[in-house]
mmCIF file of C-alpha atoms and ligand atoms in Angstrom:
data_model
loop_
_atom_site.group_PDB
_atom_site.id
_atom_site.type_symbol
_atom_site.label_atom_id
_atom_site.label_comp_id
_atom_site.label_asym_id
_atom_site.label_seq_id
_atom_site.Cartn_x
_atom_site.Cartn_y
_atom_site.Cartn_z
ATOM 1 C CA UNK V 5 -5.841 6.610 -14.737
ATOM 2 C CA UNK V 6 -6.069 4.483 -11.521
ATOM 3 C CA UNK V 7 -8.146 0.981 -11.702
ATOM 4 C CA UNK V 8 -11.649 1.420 -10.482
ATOM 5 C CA UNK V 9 -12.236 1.290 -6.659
ATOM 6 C CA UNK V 10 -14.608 -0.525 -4.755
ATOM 7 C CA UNK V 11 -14.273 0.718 -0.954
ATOM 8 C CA UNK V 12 -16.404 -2.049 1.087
ATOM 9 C CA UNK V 13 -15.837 0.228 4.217
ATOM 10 C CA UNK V 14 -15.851 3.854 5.095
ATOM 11 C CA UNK V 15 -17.664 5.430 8.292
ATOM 12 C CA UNK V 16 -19.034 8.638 6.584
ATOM 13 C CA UNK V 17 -22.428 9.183 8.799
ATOM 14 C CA UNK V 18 -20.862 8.624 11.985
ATOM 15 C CA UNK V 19 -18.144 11.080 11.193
ATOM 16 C CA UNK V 20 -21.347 13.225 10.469
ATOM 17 C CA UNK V 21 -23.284 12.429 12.854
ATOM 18 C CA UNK V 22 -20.640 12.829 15.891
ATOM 19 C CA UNK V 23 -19.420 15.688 14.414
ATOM 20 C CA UNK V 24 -15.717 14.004 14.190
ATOM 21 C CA UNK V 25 -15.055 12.562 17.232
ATOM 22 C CA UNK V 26 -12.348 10.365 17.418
ATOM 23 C CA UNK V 27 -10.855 11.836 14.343
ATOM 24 C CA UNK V 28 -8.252 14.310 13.680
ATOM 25 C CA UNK V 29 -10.401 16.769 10.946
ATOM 26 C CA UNK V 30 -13.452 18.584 11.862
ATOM 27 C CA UNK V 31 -17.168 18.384 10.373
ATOM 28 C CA UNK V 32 -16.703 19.995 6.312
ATOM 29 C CA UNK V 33 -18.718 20.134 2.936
ATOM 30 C CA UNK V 34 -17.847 17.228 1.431
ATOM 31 C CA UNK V 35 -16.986 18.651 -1.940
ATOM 32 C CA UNK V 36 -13.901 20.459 -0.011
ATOM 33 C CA UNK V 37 -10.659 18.436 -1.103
ATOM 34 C CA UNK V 38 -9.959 18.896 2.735
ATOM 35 C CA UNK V 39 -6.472 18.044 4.240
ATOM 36 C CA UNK V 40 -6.158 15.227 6.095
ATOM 37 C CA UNK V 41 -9.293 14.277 5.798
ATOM 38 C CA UNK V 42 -9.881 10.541 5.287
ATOM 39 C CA UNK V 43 -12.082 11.013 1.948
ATOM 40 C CA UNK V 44 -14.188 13.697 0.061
ATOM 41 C CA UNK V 45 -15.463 13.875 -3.257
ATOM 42 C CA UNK V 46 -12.087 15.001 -4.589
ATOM 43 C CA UNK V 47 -10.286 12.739 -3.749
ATOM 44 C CA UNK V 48 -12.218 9.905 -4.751
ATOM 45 C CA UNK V 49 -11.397 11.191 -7.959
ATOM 46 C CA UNK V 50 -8.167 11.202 -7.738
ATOM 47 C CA UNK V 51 -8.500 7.894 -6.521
ATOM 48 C CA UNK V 52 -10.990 6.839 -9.125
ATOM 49 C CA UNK V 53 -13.486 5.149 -6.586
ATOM 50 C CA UNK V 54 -16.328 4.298 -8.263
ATOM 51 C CA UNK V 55 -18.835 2.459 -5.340
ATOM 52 C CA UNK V 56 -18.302 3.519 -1.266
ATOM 53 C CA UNK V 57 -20.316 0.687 1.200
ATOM 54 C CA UNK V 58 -21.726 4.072 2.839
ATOM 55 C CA UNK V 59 -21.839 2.186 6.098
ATOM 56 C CA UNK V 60 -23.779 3.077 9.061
ATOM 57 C CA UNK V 61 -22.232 2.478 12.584
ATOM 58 C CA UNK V 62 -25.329 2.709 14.798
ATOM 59 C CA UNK V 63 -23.099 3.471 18.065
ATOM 60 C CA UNK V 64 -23.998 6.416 20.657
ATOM 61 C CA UNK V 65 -21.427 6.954 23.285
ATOM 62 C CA UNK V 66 -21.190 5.929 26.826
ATOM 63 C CA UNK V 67 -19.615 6.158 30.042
ATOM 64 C CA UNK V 68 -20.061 2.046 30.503
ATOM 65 C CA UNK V 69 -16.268 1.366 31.838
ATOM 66 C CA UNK V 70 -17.044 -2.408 30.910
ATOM 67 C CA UNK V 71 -17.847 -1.498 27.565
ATOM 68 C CA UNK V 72 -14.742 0.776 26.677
ATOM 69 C CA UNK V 73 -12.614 -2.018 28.560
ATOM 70 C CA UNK V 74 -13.683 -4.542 26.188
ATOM 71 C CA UNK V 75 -13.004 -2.288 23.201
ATOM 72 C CA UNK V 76 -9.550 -1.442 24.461
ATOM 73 C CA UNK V 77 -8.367 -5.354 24.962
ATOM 74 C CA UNK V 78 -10.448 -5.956 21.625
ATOM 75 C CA UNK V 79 -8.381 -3.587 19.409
ATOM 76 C CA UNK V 80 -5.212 -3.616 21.718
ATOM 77 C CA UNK V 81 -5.158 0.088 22.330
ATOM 78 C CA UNK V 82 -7.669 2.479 23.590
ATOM 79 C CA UNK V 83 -11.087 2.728 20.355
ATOM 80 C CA UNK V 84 -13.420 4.577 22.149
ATOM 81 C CA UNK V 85 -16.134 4.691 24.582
ATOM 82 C CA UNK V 86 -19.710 3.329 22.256
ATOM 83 C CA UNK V 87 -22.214 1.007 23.177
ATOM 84 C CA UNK V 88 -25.345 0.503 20.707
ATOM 85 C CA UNK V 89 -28.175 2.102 22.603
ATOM 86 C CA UNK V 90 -31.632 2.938 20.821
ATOM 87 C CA UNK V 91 -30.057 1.443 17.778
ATOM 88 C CA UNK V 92 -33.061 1.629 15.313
ATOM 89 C CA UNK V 93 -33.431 5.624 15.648
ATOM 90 C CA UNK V 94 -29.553 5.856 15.347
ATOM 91 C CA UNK V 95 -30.023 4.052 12.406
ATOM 92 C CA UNK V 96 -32.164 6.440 10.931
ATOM 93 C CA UNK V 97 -30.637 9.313 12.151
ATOM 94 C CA UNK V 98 -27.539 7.780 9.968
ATOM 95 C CA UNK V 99 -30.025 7.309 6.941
ATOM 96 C CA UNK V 100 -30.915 11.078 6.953
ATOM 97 C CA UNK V 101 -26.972 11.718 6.919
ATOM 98 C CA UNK V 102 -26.576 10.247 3.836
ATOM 99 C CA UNK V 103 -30.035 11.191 2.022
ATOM 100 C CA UNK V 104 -28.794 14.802 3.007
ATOM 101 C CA UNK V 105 -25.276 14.005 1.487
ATOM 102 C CA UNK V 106 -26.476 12.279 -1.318
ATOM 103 C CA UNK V 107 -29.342 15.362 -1.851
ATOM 104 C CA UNK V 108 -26.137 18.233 -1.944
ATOM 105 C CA UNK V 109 -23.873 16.495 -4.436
ATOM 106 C CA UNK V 110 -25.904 14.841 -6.511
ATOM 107 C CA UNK V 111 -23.975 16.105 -9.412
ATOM 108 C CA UNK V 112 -20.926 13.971 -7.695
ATOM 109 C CA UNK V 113 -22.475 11.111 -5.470
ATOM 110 C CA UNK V 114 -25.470 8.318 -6.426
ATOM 111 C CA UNK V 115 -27.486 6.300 -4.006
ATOM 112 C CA UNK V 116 -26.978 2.537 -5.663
ATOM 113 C CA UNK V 117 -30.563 0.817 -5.016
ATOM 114 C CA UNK V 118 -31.303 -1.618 -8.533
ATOM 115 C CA UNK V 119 -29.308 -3.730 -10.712
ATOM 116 C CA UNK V 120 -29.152 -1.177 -13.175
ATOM 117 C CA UNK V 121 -27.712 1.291 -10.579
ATOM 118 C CA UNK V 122 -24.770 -1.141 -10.681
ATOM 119 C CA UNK V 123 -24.436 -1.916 -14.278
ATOM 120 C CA UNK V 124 -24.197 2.433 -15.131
ATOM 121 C CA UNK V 125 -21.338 2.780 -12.528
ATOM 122 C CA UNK V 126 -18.633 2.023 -15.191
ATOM 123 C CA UNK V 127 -20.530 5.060 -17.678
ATOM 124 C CA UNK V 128 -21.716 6.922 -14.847
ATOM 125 C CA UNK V 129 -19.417 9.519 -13.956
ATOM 126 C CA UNK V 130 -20.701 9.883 -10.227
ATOM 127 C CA UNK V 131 -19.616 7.683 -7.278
ATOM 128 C CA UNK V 132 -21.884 4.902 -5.588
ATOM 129 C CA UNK V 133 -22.967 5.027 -2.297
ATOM 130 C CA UNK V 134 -24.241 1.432 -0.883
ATOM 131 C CA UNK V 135 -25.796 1.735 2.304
ATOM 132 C CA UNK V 136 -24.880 -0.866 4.803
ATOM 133 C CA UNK V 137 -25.669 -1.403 8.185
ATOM 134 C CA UNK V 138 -22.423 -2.393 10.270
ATOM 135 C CA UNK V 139 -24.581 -4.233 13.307
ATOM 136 C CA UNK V 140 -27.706 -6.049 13.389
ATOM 137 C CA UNK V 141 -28.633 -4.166 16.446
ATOM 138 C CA UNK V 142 -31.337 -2.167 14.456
ATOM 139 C CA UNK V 143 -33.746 -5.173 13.901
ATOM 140 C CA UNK V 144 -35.293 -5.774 16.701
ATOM 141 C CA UNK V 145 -36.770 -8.889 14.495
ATOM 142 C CA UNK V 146 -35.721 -10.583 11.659
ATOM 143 C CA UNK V 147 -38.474 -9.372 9.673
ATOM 144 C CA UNK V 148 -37.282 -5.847 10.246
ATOM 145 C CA UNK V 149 -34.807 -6.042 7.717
ATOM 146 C CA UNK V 150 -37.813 -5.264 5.089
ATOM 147 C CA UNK V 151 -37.904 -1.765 6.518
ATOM 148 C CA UNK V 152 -34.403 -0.950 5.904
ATOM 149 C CA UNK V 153 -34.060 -2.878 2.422
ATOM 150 C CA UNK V 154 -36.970 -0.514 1.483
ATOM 151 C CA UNK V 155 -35.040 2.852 3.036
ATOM 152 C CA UNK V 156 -31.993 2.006 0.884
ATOM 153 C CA UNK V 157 -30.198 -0.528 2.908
ATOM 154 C CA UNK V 158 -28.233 -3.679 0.647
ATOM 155 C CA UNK V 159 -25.521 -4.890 2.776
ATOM 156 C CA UNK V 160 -26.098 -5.511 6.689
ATOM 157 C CA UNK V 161 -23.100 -6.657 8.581
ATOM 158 C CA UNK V 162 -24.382 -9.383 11.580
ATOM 159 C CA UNK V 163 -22.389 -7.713 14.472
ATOM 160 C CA UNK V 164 -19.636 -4.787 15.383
ATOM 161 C CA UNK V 165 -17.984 -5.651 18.706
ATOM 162 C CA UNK V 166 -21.086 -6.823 20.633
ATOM 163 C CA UNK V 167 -22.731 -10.200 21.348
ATOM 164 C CA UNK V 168 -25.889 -9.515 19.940
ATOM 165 C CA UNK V 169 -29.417 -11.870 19.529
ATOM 166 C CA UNK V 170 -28.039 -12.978 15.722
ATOM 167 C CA UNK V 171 -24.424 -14.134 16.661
ATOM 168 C CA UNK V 172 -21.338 -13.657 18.523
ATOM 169 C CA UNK V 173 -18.735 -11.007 17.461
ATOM 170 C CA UNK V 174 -15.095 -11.290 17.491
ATOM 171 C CA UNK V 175 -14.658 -9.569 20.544
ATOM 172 C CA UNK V 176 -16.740 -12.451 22.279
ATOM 173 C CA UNK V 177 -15.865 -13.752 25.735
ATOM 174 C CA UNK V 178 -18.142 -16.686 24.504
ATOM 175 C CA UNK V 179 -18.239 -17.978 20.664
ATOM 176 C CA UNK V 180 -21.837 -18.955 20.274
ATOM 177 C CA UNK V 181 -22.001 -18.745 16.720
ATOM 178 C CA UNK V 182 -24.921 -17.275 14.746
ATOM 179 C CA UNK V 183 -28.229 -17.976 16.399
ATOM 180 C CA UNK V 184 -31.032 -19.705 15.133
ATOM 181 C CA UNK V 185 -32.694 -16.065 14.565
ATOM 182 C CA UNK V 186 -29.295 -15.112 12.974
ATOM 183 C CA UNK V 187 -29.339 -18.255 10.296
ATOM 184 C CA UNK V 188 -33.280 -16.621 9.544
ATOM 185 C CA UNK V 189 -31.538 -13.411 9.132
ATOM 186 C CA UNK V 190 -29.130 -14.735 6.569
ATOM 187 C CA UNK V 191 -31.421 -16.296 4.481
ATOM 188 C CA UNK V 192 -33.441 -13.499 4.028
ATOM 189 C CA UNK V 193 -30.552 -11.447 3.676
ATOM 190 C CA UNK V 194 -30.301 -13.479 0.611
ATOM 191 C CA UNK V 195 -33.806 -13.465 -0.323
ATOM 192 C CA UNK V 196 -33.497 -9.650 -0.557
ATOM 193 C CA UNK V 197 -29.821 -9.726 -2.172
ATOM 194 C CA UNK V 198 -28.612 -7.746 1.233
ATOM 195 C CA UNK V 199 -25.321 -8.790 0.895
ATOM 196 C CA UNK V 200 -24.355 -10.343 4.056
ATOM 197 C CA UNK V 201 -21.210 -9.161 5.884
ATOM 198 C CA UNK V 202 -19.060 -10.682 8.504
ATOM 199 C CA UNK V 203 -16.410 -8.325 9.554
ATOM 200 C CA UNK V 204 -16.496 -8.400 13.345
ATOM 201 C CA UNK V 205 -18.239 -11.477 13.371
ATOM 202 C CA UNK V 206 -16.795 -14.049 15.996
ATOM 203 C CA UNK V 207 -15.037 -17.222 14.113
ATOM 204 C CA UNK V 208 -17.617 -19.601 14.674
ATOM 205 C CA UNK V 209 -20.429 -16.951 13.715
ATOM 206 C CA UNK V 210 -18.184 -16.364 10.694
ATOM 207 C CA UNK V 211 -17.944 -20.005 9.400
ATOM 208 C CA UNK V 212 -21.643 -20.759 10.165
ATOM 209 C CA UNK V 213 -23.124 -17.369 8.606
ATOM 210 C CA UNK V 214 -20.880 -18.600 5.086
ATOM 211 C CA UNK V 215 -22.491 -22.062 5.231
ATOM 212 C CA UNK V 216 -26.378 -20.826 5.682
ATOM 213 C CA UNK V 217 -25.502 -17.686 3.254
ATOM 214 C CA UNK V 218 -26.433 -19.068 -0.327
ATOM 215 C CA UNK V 219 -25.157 -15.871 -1.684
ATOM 216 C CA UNK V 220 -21.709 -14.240 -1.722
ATOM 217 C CA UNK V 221 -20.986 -12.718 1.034
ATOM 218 C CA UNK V 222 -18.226 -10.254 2.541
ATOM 219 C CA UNK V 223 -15.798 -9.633 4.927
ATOM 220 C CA UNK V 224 -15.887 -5.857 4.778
ATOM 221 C CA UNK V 225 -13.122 -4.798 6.782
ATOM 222 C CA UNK V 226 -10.587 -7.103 8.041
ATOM 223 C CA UNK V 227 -6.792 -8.650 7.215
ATOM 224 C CA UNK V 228 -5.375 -12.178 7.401
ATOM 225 C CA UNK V 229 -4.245 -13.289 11.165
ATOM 226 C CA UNK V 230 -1.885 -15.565 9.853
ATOM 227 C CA UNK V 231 -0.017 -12.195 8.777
ATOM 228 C CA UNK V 232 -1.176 -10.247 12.494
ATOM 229 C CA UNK V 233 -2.720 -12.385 14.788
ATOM 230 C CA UNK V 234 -5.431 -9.968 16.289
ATOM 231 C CA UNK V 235 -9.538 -10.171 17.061
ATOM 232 C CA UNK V 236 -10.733 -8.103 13.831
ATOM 233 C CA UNK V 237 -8.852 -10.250 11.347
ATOM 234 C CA UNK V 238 -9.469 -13.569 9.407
ATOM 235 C CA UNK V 239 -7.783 -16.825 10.209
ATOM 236 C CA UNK V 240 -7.106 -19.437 7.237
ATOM 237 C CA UNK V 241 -10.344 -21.643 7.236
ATOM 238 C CA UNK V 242 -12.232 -18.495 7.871
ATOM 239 C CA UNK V 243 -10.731 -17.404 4.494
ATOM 240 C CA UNK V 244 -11.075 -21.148 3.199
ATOM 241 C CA UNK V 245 -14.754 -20.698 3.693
ATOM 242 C CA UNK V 246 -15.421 -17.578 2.355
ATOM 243 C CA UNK V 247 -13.613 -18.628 -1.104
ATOM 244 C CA UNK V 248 -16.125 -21.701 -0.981
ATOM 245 C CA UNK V 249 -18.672 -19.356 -0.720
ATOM 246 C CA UNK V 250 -17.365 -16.985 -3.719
ATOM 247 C CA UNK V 251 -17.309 -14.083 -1.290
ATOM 248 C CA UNK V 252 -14.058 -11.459 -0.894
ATOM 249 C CA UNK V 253 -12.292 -10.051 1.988
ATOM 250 C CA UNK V 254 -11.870 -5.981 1.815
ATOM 251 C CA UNK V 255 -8.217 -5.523 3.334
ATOM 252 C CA UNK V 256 -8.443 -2.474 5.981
ATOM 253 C CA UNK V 257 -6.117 -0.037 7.163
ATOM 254 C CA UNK V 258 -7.251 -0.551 10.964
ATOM 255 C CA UNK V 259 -3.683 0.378 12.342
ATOM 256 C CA UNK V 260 -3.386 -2.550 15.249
ATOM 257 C CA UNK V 261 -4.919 -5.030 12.518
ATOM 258 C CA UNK V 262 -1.893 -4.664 10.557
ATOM 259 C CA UNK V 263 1.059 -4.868 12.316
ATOM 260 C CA UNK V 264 2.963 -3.172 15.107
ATOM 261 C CA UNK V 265 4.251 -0.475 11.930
ATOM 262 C CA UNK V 266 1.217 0.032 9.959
ATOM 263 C CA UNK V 267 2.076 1.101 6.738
ATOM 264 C CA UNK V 268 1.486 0.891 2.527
ATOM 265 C CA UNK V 269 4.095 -2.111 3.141
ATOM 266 C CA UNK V 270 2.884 -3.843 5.508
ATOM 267 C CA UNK V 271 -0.949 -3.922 4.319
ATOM 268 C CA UNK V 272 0.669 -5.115 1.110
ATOM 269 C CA UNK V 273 1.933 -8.283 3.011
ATOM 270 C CA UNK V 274 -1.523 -9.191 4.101
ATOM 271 C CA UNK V 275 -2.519 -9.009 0.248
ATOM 272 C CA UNK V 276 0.139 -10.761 -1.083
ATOM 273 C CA UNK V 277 -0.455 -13.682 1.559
ATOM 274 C CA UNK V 278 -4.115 -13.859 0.981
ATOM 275 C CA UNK V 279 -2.954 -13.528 -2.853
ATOM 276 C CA UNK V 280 -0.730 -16.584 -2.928
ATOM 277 C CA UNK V 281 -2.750 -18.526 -0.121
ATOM 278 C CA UNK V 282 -6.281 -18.402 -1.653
ATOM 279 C CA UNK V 283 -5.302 -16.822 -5.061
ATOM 280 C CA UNK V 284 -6.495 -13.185 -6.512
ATOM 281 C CA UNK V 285 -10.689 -13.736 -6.802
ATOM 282 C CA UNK V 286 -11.140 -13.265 -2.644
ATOM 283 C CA UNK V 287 -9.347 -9.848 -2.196
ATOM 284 C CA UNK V 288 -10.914 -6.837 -1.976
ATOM 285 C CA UNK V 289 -10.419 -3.046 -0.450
ATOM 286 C CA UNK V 290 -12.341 -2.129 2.844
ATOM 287 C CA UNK V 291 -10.707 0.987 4.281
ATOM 288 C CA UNK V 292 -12.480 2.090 7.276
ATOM 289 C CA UNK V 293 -11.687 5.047 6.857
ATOM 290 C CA UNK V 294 -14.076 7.900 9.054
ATOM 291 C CA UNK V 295 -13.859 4.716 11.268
ATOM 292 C CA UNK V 296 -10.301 4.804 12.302
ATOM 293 C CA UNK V 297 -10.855 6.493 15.791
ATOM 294 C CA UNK V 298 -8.573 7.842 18.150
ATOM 295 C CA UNK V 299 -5.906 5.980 16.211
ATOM 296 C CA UNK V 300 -3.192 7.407 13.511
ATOM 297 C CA UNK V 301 -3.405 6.139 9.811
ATOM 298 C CA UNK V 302 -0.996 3.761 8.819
ATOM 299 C CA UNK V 303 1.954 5.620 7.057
ATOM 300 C CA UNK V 304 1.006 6.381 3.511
ATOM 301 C CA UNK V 305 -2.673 6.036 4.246
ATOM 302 C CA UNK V 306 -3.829 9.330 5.812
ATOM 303 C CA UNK V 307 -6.480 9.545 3.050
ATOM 304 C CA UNK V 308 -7.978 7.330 0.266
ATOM 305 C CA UNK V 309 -5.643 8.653 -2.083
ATOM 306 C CA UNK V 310 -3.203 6.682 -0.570
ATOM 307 C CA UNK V 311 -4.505 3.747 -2.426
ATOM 308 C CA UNK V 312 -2.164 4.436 -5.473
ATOM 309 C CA UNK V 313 1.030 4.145 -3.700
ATOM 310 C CA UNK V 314 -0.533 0.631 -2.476
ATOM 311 C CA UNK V 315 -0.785 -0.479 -6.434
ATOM 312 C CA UNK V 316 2.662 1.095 -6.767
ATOM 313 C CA UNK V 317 3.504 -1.369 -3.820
ATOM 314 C CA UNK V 318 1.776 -4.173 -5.429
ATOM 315 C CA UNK V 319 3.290 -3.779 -8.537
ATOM 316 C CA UNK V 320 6.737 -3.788 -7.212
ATOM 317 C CA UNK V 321 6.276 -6.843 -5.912
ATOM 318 C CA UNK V 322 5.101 -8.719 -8.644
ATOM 319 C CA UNK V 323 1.430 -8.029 -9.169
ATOM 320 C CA UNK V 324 -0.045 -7.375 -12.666
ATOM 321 C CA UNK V 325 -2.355 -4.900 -13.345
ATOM 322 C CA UNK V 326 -5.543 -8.042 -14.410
ATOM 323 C CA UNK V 327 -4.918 -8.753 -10.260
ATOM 324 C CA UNK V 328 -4.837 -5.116 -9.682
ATOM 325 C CA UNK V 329 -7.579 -4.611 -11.216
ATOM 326 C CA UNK V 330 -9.597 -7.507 -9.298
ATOM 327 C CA UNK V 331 -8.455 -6.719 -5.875
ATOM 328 C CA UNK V 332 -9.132 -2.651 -6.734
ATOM 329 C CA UNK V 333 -12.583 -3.434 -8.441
ATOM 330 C CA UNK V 334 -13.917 -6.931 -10.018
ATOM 331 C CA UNK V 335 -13.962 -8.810 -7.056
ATOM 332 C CA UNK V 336 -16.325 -7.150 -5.532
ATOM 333 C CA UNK V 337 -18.770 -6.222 -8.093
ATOM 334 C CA UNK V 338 -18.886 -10.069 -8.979
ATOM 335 C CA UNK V 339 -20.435 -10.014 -5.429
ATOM 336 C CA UNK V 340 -22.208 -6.811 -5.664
ATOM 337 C CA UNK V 341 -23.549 -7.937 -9.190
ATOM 338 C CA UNK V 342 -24.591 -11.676 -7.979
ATOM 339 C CA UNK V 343 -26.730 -9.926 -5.239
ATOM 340 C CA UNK V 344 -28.197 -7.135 -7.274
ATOM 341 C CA UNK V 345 -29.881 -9.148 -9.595
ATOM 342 C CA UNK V 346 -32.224 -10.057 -6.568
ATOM 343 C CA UNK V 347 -32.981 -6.712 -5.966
ATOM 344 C CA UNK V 348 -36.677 -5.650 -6.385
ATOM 345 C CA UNK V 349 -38.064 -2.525 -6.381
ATOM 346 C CA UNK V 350 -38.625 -1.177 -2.753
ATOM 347 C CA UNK V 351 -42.003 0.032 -3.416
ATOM 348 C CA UNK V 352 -44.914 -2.949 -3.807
HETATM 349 ZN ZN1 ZN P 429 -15.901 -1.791 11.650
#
């Protein structure tokens, strides 16, 4: 048997929602062990995931040439044409994705919304979903974040590649850091237990959010820069800061954030530098996967199931199975846990 998986990233609503554009395998049930499809309930058993961040990528496409321009020099290759228009309703249109997923397998799939949600995953045979919100587009006000907490929302990531009103994003031409409305949103991300992520946040938004955040927080989706310098990954006092803060980094298979041959190799240098730079209790596993658009997988890691030949990898090269273990699972529920246990009930 596999370790336990944690993935802090996959893009399953918007794969829904747009019907699979941008990716190579068409709209399916998800109980079909479909080929090349990034992930399905089969073969998150085969590779024993126990929690998905269901994350929900409020973006609409658009014909805005300044918009795809800025995505193409972002990811260093053509993404995709998305701006983040009417953001709340998207939102919810995402939302009724995943009750509707959740509703038809809920002999295979759980929506994780208490503490004790997250304490039965290890007996539960089912996997966890954990709505998050990639974007703080959605709330129009801080205080909006009460609405989606009580919908099923418990992680909200600040911003994807836009500026927006709560901080900059990575893809900045201007690194204002998080906003005085985005240090309000943090703290009552943490008031909630919404755990707080900064994947695609700009680096000063980044270091800023993990000084207000008096929770641990995450990095979703993103490698080390000192490994591939490129927009979408983490530089070394980024990574500094977020061990201060007891937070983890989920390593992703986003081709161009890996290296110029993206592959079960080359992801596995980004661990093992993380690994011997900040030590084992930081990594984590953020695929993207659904979110890889117009873009082909890194080699080995056309689906989820090519997670195992990553341990392999690890293992090779030195790794014991305790560090497996914490990089596949631990690491994250420590933060998942830490933040659950401020979890209330959504109804008053
Ligand atoms: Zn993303």
């Amino acid at each position: 048997m596999p370790p336990p998986l944690v993935d802090l990233h996959e893009d399953i609503s918007l794969y829904y929602v747009q019907a699979g554009a941008g990716l190579k395998f068409k709209p399916a049930d998800f109980s079909q062990d479909m080929r090349g499809r990034h992930g399905d309930i089969p073969k998150y058993r085969r590779a024993n995931v126990r929690l998905v961040f269901s994350s929900i990528a409020p973006l609409t496409p658009t014909i805005s040439q300044m918009r795809v321009e800025q995505l193409t020099r972002g990811y260093g290759g053509f993404y995709g044409a998305y701006r983040m228009r009417s953001a709340t309703l998207t939102t919810l249109e995402h939302i009724v994705a995943y009750n509707n997923l959740l509703k038809k397998h809920r002999q295979d799939l759980r929506p994780i919304l208490t503490l004790s949600d997250v304490e039965n995953l290890e007996v539960d045979g089912r996997v966890g979903f954990l709505m998050a919100i990639e974007g703080a587009e959605p709330l129009e006000d801080v205080e909006d974040l009460e609405i989606f907490y009580r919908l099923g929302v418990r992680s909200l990531q600040l911003t994807w590649n836009f500026d927006n009103k709560y901080g900059a994003t990575c893809m900045s031409k201007k690194d204002y850091g998080l906003t005085g409305d985005g240090e309000d949103l943090v703290k009552l991300c943490n008031e909630y237990g919404v755990i707080v992520d900064l994947s695609h946040a700009s680096k000063r938004t980044t270091l800023e959010a993990l000084e207000a955040s008096k929770m641990p927080s995450i990095v979703s989706h993103a490698n080390a820069a000192s490994v591939r310098k490129h927009a979408r990954n983490l530089d070394d006092e980024e990574l500094e800061a977020l061990k201060k803060n007891g937070g983890v980094v989920g390593v992703t298979c986003i081709p161009p954030a890996i290296s110029d041959k993206p592959s079960v190799k080359s992801l596995a240098d980004h661990i093992l530098y993380i690994y011997e730079s900040f030590g084992p209790d930081i990594l984590a596993v953020g695929t993207d996967y659904f979110g890889l658009l117009n873009v082909d997988e890194p080699e080995g890691l056309g689906d989820i199931t090519g997670i195992l030949t990553l341990w392999d990898e690890l293992r090779r090269r030195g790794l014991g199975e305790r560090d497996i273990e914490k990089i596949a699972y631990h690491n994250a529920m420590r933060v998942v846990r830490e933040n659950a246990k401020r979890w209330v009930p959504a109804t008053p």
